[in-house]
mmCIF file of C-alpha atoms in Angstrom:
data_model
loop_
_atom_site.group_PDB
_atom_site.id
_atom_site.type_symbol
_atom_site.label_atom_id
_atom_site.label_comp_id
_atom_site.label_asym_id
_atom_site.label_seq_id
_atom_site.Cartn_x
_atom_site.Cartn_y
_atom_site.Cartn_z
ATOM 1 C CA UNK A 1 0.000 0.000 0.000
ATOM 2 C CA UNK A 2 1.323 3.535 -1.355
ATOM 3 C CA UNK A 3 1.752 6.040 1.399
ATOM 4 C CA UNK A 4 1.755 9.722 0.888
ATOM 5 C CA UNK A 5 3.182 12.090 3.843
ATOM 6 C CA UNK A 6 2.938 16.166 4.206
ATOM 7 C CA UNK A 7 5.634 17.337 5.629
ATOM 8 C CA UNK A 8 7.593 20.981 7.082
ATOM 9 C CA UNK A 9 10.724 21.520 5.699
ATOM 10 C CA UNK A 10 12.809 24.087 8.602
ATOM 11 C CA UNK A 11 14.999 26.435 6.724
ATOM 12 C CA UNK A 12 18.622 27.520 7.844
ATOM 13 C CA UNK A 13 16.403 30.889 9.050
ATOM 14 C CA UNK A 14 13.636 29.852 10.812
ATOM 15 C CA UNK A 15 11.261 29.811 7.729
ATOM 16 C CA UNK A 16 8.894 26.221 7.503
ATOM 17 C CA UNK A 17 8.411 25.144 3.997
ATOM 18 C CA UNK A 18 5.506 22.878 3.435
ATOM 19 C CA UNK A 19 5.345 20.119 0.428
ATOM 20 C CA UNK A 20 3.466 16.934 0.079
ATOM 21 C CA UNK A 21 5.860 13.621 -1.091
ATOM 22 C CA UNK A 22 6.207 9.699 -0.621
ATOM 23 C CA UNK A 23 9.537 9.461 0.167
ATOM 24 C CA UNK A 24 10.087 12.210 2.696
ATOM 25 C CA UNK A 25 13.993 11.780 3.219
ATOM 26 C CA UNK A 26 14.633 11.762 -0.855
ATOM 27 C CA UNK A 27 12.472 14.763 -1.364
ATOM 28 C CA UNK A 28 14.792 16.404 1.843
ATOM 29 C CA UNK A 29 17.612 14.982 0.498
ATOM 30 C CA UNK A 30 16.622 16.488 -3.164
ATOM 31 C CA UNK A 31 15.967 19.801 -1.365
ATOM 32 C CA UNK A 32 19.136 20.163 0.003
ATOM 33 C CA UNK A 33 20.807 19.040 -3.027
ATOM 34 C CA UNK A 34 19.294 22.042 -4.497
ATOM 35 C CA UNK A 35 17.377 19.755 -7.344
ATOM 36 C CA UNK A 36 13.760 20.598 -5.309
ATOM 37 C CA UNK A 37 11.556 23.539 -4.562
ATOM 38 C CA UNK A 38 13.372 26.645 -6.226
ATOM 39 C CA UNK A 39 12.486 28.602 -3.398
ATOM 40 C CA UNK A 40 14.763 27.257 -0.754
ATOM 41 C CA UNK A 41 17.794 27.048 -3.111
ATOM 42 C CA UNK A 42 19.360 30.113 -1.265
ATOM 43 C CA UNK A 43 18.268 28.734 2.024
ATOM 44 C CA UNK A 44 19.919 25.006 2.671
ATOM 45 C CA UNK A 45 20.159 23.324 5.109
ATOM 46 C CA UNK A 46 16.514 22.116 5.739
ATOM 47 C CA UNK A 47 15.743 19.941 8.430
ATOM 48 C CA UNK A 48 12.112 17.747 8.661
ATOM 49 C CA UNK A 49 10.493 19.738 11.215
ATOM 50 C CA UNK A 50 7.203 17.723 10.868
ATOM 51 C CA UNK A 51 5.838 14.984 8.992
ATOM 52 C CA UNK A 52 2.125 13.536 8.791
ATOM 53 C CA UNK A 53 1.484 10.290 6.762
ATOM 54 C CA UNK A 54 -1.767 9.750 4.800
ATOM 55 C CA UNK A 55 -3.736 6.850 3.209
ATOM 56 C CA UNK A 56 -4.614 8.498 -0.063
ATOM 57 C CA UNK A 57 -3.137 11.086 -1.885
ATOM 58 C CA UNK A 58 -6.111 13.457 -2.141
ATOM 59 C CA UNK A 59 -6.024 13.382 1.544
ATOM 60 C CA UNK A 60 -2.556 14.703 2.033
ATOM 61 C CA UNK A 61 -2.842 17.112 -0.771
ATOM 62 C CA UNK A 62 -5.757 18.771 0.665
ATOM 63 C CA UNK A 63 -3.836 18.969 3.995
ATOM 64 C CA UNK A 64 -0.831 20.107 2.105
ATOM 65 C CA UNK A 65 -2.801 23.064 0.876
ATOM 66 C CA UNK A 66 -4.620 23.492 4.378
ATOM 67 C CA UNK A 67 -1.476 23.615 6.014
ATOM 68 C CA UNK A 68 0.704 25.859 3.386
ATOM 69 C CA UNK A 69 -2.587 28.910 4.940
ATOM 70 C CA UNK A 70 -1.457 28.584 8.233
ATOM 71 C CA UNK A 71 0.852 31.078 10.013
ATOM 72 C CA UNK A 72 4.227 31.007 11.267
ATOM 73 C CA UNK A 73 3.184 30.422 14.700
ATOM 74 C CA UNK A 74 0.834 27.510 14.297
ATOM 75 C CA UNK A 75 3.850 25.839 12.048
ATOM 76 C CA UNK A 76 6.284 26.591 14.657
ATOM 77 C CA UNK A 77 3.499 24.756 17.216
ATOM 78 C CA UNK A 78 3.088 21.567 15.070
ATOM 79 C CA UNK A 79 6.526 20.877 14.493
ATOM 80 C CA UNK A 80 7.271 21.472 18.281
ATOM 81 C CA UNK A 81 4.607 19.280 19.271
ATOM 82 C CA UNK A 82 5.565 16.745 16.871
ATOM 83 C CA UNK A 83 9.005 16.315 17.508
ATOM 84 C CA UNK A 84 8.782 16.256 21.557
ATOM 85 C CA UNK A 85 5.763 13.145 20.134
ATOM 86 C CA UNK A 86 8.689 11.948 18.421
ATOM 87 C CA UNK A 87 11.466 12.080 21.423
ATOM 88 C CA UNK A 88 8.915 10.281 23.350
ATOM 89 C CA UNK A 89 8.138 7.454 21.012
ATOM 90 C CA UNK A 90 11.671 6.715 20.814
ATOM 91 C CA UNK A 91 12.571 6.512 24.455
ATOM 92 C CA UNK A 92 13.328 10.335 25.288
ATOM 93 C CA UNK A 93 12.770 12.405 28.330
#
């Protein structure tokens, strides 16, 4: 079964980019390799900041669009949330 992830992308500045893929670490990988987005070709390093896995891909796109509306803040607040979920999970304070 396919899976399709939405995911933030943390620029060297603080700015979230937000993108939709299947293979989140190739599409990071292709970001900071400079072959992705155009837009954060003068900004590498990116980090995952956040990632959210879907069944279909309808689903995640209409996340992805959902999510790229949302403010700084409340992308700043997701990833937070989601990465002190993610210290937890793997056996973290």
């Amino acid at each position: 079964m396919k899976r399709f992830f939405v995911y933030l992308a943390r620029t060297r500045d603080g700015a979230y980019y937000c993108g939709y893929a299947v293979d989140v670490p190739a599409r990071l990988a292709s970001h900071n390799a400079g072959t992705g987005a155009k837009i954060l070709r003068g900004k590498r390093p990116v980090s995952l900041a956040y990632a959210r896995e879907f069944s279909t891909r309808a689903a995640a796109l209409s996340f992805e669009a959902t999510l790229k509306k949302r403010t700084h803040a409340y992308k700043r607040m997701l990833a937070t949330r989601w990465c002190r979920k993610s210290v937890k999970t793997a056996g973290g304070p």
